[in-house]
Short mmCIF file of C-alpha atoms in Angstrom, two decimals:
data_model
loop_
_atom_site.label_atom_id
_atom_site.label_comp_id
_atom_site.label_asym_id
_atom_site.label_seq_id
_atom_site.Cartn_x
_atom_site.Cartn_y
_atom_site.Cartn_z
CA MET A 1 -28.26 -11.52 -5.74
CA LYS A 2 -27.66 -8.32 -3.75
CA ARG A 3 -24.27 -9.60 -2.63
CA TYR A 4 -23.40 -10.50 -6.20
CA LEU A 5 -24.30 -7.04 -7.56
CA ALA A 6 -22.45 -5.21 -4.80
CA ALA A 7 -19.31 -7.26 -5.35
CA LEU A 8 -19.35 -6.77 -9.09
CA PHE A 9 -19.82 -3.01 -8.66
CA PHE A 10 -16.73 -2.71 -6.49
CA ILE A 11 -14.66 -5.16 -8.49
CA SER A 12 -15.29 -3.09 -11.62
CA LEU A 13 -13.66 -0.12 -9.89
CA LEU A 14 -10.54 -2.15 -9.23
CA THR A 15 -10.11 -3.53 -12.73
CA GLY A 16 -6.54 -3.13 -13.84
CA CYS A 17 -4.86 -3.62 -10.47
CA GLY A 18 -3.35 -6.86 -11.68
CA GLY A 19 -1.58 -5.08 -14.52
CA ASN A 20 0.62 -2.94 -12.30
CA LYS A 21 2.55 -0.33 -14.23
CA SER A 22 5.72 -0.46 -12.18
CA GLY A 23 9.08 -1.60 -13.47
CA GLN A 24 10.65 -5.00 -13.11
CA GLY A 25 14.25 -4.72 -12.06
CA GLY A 26 16.04 -4.55 -8.68
CA ASP A 27 17.01 -1.12 -7.40
CA ASP A 28 16.22 0.40 -10.79
CA VAL A 29 12.60 -0.44 -10.16
CA ALA A 30 12.28 2.46 -7.74
CA ALA A 31 13.48 4.90 -10.36
CA ASP A 32 11.31 3.31 -13.03
CA SER A 33 8.22 3.72 -10.88
CA THR A 34 8.72 7.49 -10.87
CA ALA A 35 8.40 7.59 -14.65
CA THR A 36 5.22 5.55 -14.93
CA ALA A 37 3.10 6.60 -17.90
CA ASP A 38 -0.63 6.62 -18.49
CA SER A 39 -1.72 7.86 -15.07
CA THR A 40 -5.47 7.78 -14.59
CA ALA A 41 -7.42 9.25 -11.68
CA ALA A 42 -4.21 10.51 -10.12
CA ASP A 43 -3.71 12.90 -13.05
CA SER A 44 -5.89 15.33 -11.14
CA ILE A 45 -3.45 15.10 -8.25
CA VAL A 46 -0.08 15.05 -10.00
CA SER A 47 0.53 16.50 -13.45
CA ALA A 48 3.65 16.91 -15.54
CA ASN A 49 3.70 20.60 -14.61
CA ASP A 50 3.53 19.82 -10.90
CA PRO A 51 0.77 22.30 -9.92
CA TYR A 52 1.67 21.84 -6.24
CA ALA A 53 5.32 22.81 -6.62
CA ASP A 54 4.84 26.36 -5.34
CA ILE A 55 2.19 25.64 -2.72
CA PRO A 56 3.62 25.48 0.81
CA MET A 57 2.58 22.53 2.94
CA PRO A 58 0.44 23.47 5.96
CA LYS A 59 2.41 23.15 9.19
CA ALA A 60 -0.35 20.95 10.60
CA ALA A 61 0.42 18.35 7.91
CA ASP A 62 3.50 17.30 9.89
CA GLU A 63 1.26 16.02 12.70
CA LEU A 64 0.13 12.93 10.80
CA PHE A 65 2.47 10.98 8.56
CA ASP A 66 -0.20 10.40 5.91
CA ASP A 67 -0.88 14.14 5.60
CA PHE A 68 2.82 14.83 5.22
CA PHE A 69 3.46 11.97 2.84
CA PHE A 70 0.78 12.89 0.30
CA ASN A 71 2.23 16.42 0.18
CA PHE A 72 5.75 14.96 -0.08
CA ALA A 73 4.80 12.74 -3.03
CA ALA A 74 2.85 15.47 -4.87
CA ASN A 75 5.21 18.44 -4.45
CA LYS A 76 8.69 18.08 -5.96
CA ASN A 77 10.02 21.25 -4.29
CA LEU A 78 8.82 20.15 -0.87
CA GLN A 79 10.29 16.71 -1.51
CA ARG A 80 13.78 18.09 -2.00
CA GLU A 81 13.45 20.17 1.15
CA ARG A 82 12.43 17.13 3.19
CA ILE A 83 15.30 14.80 2.31
CA MET A 84 18.47 14.57 4.36
CA PHE A 85 21.19 14.96 1.75
CA PRO A 86 23.48 13.28 1.08
CA LEU A 87 20.87 10.55 1.30
CA LYS A 88 22.19 7.15 2.29
CA LYS A 89 21.02 4.32 0.02
CA ILE A 90 21.81 0.82 1.28
CA ASN A 91 21.55 -2.41 -0.72
CA GLY A 92 23.25 -5.30 1.06
CA GLN A 93 26.92 -4.41 1.44
CA LYS A 94 26.63 -1.58 -1.09
CA VAL A 95 26.22 1.93 0.33
CA GLU A 96 25.62 4.90 -1.95
CA LEU A 97 25.31 8.58 -1.06
CA ILE A 98 22.84 10.52 -3.19
CA GLU A 99 23.43 14.26 -3.50
CA LYS A 100 20.59 16.73 -3.94
CA LYS A 101 21.40 17.34 -7.61
CA GLN A 102 21.19 13.59 -8.27
CA TRP A 103 17.74 13.11 -6.76
CA LYS A 104 14.89 12.25 -9.11
CA THR A 105 11.41 13.09 -7.87
CA GLU A 106 9.68 9.98 -6.54
CA ARG A 107 5.90 9.99 -7.02
CA TYR A 108 5.31 6.68 -5.23
CA PHE A 109 1.71 5.51 -5.82
CA MET A 110 0.39 8.92 -6.87
CA ARG A 111 0.41 7.96 -10.56
CA GLN A 112 -2.01 5.09 -10.06
CA ASP A 113 -5.59 4.89 -8.79
CA TYR A 114 -4.87 3.11 -5.50
CA TYR A 115 -2.36 2.04 -2.89
CA THR A 116 -2.12 -0.92 -0.55
CA LEU A 117 -1.47 -1.36 3.16
CA LEU A 118 -0.94 -4.29 5.53
CA PHE A 119 -2.18 -4.37 9.14
CA ASN A 120 -2.08 -7.11 11.75
CA SER A 121 -5.48 -6.18 13.20
CA GLU A 122 -8.31 -3.67 13.06
CA ARG A 123 -6.90 -2.07 16.20
CA GLN A 124 -3.55 -1.56 14.49
CA MET A 125 -5.30 0.30 11.68
CA GLU A 126 -5.93 3.15 14.13
CA VAL A 127 -2.19 3.89 14.23
CA VAL A 128 -2.56 6.04 11.11
CA LYS A 129 -4.30 8.63 13.33
CA ASP A 130 -1.59 8.59 16.00
CA THR A 131 0.11 12.00 16.15
CA SER A 132 2.86 10.66 18.42
CA ILE A 133 4.38 8.50 15.65
CA ASN A 134 7.88 9.73 14.79
CA HIS A 135 9.08 6.95 12.50
CA ALA A 136 7.54 5.49 9.33
CA VAL A 137 8.67 3.27 6.47
CA VAL A 138 7.15 3.32 2.99
CA GLU A 139 7.75 -0.05 1.35
CA MET A 140 7.74 -0.87 -2.35
CA ILE A 141 7.39 -4.64 -2.54
CA TYR A 142 8.44 -6.15 -5.88
CA PHE A 143 7.45 -9.80 -6.29
CA ASN A 144 9.27 -10.34 -9.61
CA THR A 145 12.64 -9.47 -8.08
CA GLY A 146 11.90 -10.52 -4.50
CA ALA A 147 13.02 -7.11 -3.23
CA VAL A 148 11.52 -4.63 -0.77
CA ILE A 149 12.70 -1.04 -1.20
CA GLN A 150 12.15 0.85 2.04
CA HIS A 151 12.01 4.64 2.20
CA ILE A 152 12.65 5.49 5.84
CA PHE A 153 11.17 8.65 7.36
CA ASP A 154 11.80 10.21 10.76
CA ARG A 155 10.16 13.21 12.41
CA MET A 156 12.81 15.41 13.94
CA ARG A 157 11.91 18.56 15.84
CA GLY A 158 8.38 18.20 14.53
CA THR A 159 9.42 17.91 10.88
CA TRP A 160 9.17 14.73 8.79
CA MET A 161 12.28 13.93 6.73
CA LEU A 162 13.31 11.11 4.39
CA THR A 163 16.48 9.90 6.14
CA SER A 164 17.57 6.80 4.18
CA ILE A 165 16.62 4.17 1.60
CA GLN A 166 17.27 0.48 2.14
CA THR A 167 16.71 -2.56 -0.07
CA ILE A 168 16.07 -5.91 1.61
CA PRO A 169 14.88 -9.29 0.28
CA ILE A 170 11.25 -10.21 0.87
CA SER A 171 12.53 -13.09 2.98
CA SER A 172 13.87 -10.53 5.49
CA SER A 173 10.57 -8.62 5.72
CA VAL A 174 8.60 -8.77 8.95
CA ASN A 175 5.68 -9.88 6.75
CA SER A 176 7.63 -12.42 4.69
CA SER A 177 5.29 -15.37 5.25
CA PHE A 178 2.20 -13.41 4.29
CA LEU A 179 3.88 -11.75 1.29
CA ASP A 180 4.88 -15.13 -0.15
CA PHE A 181 1.32 -16.33 0.37
CA TYR A 182 -0.24 -13.18 -1.06
CA HIS A 183 1.69 -13.39 -4.33
CA HIS A 184 0.57 -17.00 -4.79
CA PHE A 185 -3.00 -16.04 -3.86
CA ALA A 186 -3.07 -13.14 -6.35
CA THR A 187 -1.59 -15.07 -9.27
CA ASP A 188 -3.06 -18.58 -8.98
CA SER A 189 -6.86 -18.88 -9.13
CA VAL A 190 -6.81 -22.54 -8.07
CA PHE A 191 -4.65 -21.81 -5.04
CA GLN A 192 -6.88 -18.82 -4.27
CA THR A 193 -9.98 -21.01 -4.08
CA GLU A 194 -8.11 -23.51 -1.92
CA SER A 195 -7.13 -20.68 0.46
CA LEU A 196 -10.66 -19.76 1.54
CA PHE A 197 -12.44 -20.58 4.74
CA GLU A 198 -15.65 -22.55 4.30
CA ASN A 199 -17.67 -19.39 4.79
CA ILE A 200 -16.19 -15.98 3.95
CA GLN A 201 -17.90 -13.04 5.64
CA PHE A 202 -18.89 -10.29 3.22
CA VAL A 203 -19.72 -6.68 4.09
CA GLY A 204 -20.45 -4.20 1.33
CA PRO A 205 -22.69 -1.41 0.06
CA ASP A 206 -26.36 -2.17 -0.47
CA PRO A 207 -27.12 -1.45 -4.16
CA ASP A 208 -30.74 -0.70 -3.16
CA ASP A 209 -29.82 1.84 -0.47
CA ASP A 210 -26.89 4.26 -0.79
CA PHE A 211 -26.79 4.81 2.97
CA SER A 212 -26.77 1.17 4.08
CA GLN A 213 -24.43 -1.77 4.08
CA MET A 214 -25.30 -5.38 3.65
CA GLU A 215 -23.76 -8.49 5.16
CA GLY A 216 -23.67 -11.99 3.85
CA VAL A 217 -21.60 -15.12 3.37
CA ILE A 218 -19.57 -16.20 0.35
CA SER A 219 -18.80 -19.88 -0.11
CA PRO A 220 -15.79 -21.21 -2.06
CA ASP A 221 -18.04 -22.46 -4.87
CA THR A 222 -19.38 -18.93 -5.50
CA TRP A 223 -16.09 -17.11 -4.89
CA GLU A 224 -15.33 -16.67 -8.60
CA ALA A 225 -18.20 -14.18 -8.90
CA PHE A 226 -16.77 -12.05 -6.08
CA ALA A 227 -13.02 -12.44 -6.50
CA PRO A 228 -11.38 -9.00 -7.00
CA GLU A 229 -8.47 -8.37 -9.36
CA LEU A 230 -5.45 -7.96 -7.09
CA PRO A 231 -2.05 -6.34 -7.77
CA LYS A 232 0.32 -9.09 -8.87
CA LYS A 233 3.73 -7.56 -9.59
CA MET A 234 4.14 -4.94 -6.90
CA ILE A 235 2.36 -3.56 -3.84
CA TYR A 236 3.03 -0.77 -1.36
CA ASN A 237 2.95 -0.85 2.41
CA ILE A 238 3.48 1.77 5.10
CA ILE A 239 4.84 0.80 8.50
CA TYR A 240 3.80 3.37 11.10
CA GLY A 241 6.17 3.41 14.06
CA GLN A 242 8.27 0.37 14.81
CA PRO A 243 7.38 -2.77 12.84
CA ARG A 244 5.36 -5.45 14.59
CA ARG A 245 6.21 -9.10 14.28
CA GLU A 246 3.99 -11.04 11.92
CA GLY A 247 1.10 -12.65 13.76
CA ASN A 248 -1.66 -14.99 12.71
CA SER A 249 -3.92 -12.38 11.15
CA MET A 250 -3.41 -9.88 8.35
CA ILE A 251 -5.68 -7.23 6.83
CA PHE A 252 -4.81 -6.38 3.24
CA VAL A 253 -6.19 -2.93 2.40
CA LEU A 254 -6.61 -1.65 -1.15
CA ARG A 255 -7.51 2.04 -0.92
CA GLY A 256 -8.50 4.33 -3.79
CA ILE A 257 -6.68 7.65 -4.04
CA ALA A 258 -9.22 9.82 -5.85
CA ASN A 259 -12.46 7.83 -5.61
CA GLY A 260 -12.65 7.18 -1.86
CA MET A 261 -13.25 3.46 -2.37
CA GLU A 262 -11.67 0.83 -0.15
CA MET A 263 -11.50 -2.93 0.04
CA GLN A 264 -10.26 -4.98 2.99
CA LEU A 265 -9.37 -8.65 2.83
CA THR A 266 -8.90 -10.25 6.24
CA PHE A 267 -6.71 -13.35 6.34
CA LYS A 268 -6.13 -15.74 9.23
CA ARG A 269 -3.36 -18.29 9.58
CA SER A 270 -4.82 -21.66 10.50
CA GLY A 271 -2.70 -24.78 10.81
CA GLY A 272 0.25 -22.87 9.42
CA LYS A 273 -1.67 -21.85 6.28
CA TRP A 274 -3.08 -18.44 5.45
CA LYS A 275 -6.76 -18.35 4.45
CA LEU A 276 -9.22 -15.60 3.55
CA GLN A 277 -11.81 -15.08 6.26
CA LYS A 278 -13.57 -11.80 5.44
CA MET A 279 -14.04 -9.35 2.59
CA THR A 280 -15.20 -5.78 3.21
CA THR A 281 -15.90 -3.25 0.45
#
């Protein structure tokens, strides 16, 4: 019963992830995502008046990509300063140069409650704290169009800059196998149940003790009570440093922006098929 209550508590915080507010079409999707309406918790971070526009970013924020990127997404003036114009935008054989006056502020995931990340292992998750990283790629992964729009950042002379934008098909992604699986897993409840190990490890908050966590096991026949609502149309990912080849494990992280909540789903590839092994909230 404890496991059930803890799961329902966290799942309630994630309600609405499946109804992603992003657009639907090709390269235009990136522009559409900047105009997303009905922002929720992120309204306190980004408003129509851009309260951060005149606040300089601390120099120390350039040490970690995450620190820089949240400032970059929230501050439209800083964003224009940290783009190498004319910005090269590549889509297949088509190359476009975007001038500064043409740039539309990109808010990324700041207008929604959460963002998502993909890691090959728990050890790889530590890379977000690595101050030696000088290259990062923010990916917008659109399942309806099968496109991945990559915003490529490089740190030059200690300063992070957006240096180019590239659109590739999901089939060319380093995580292509998992992304195909994930979309099926998120949209098909029958397939989801079939893609579970016999016993799924569960780690979550103890509803009877705010300072403790509880561990347990979820079986496929009780999964429906624990299954979280997952983003179906579009997810984000950040590649820190050079991309790693897809292995046989993947940690899907759904991280709240304003509420500090986080969920991790750990998948393992067994016999050529991805299956859920662990859920941590």
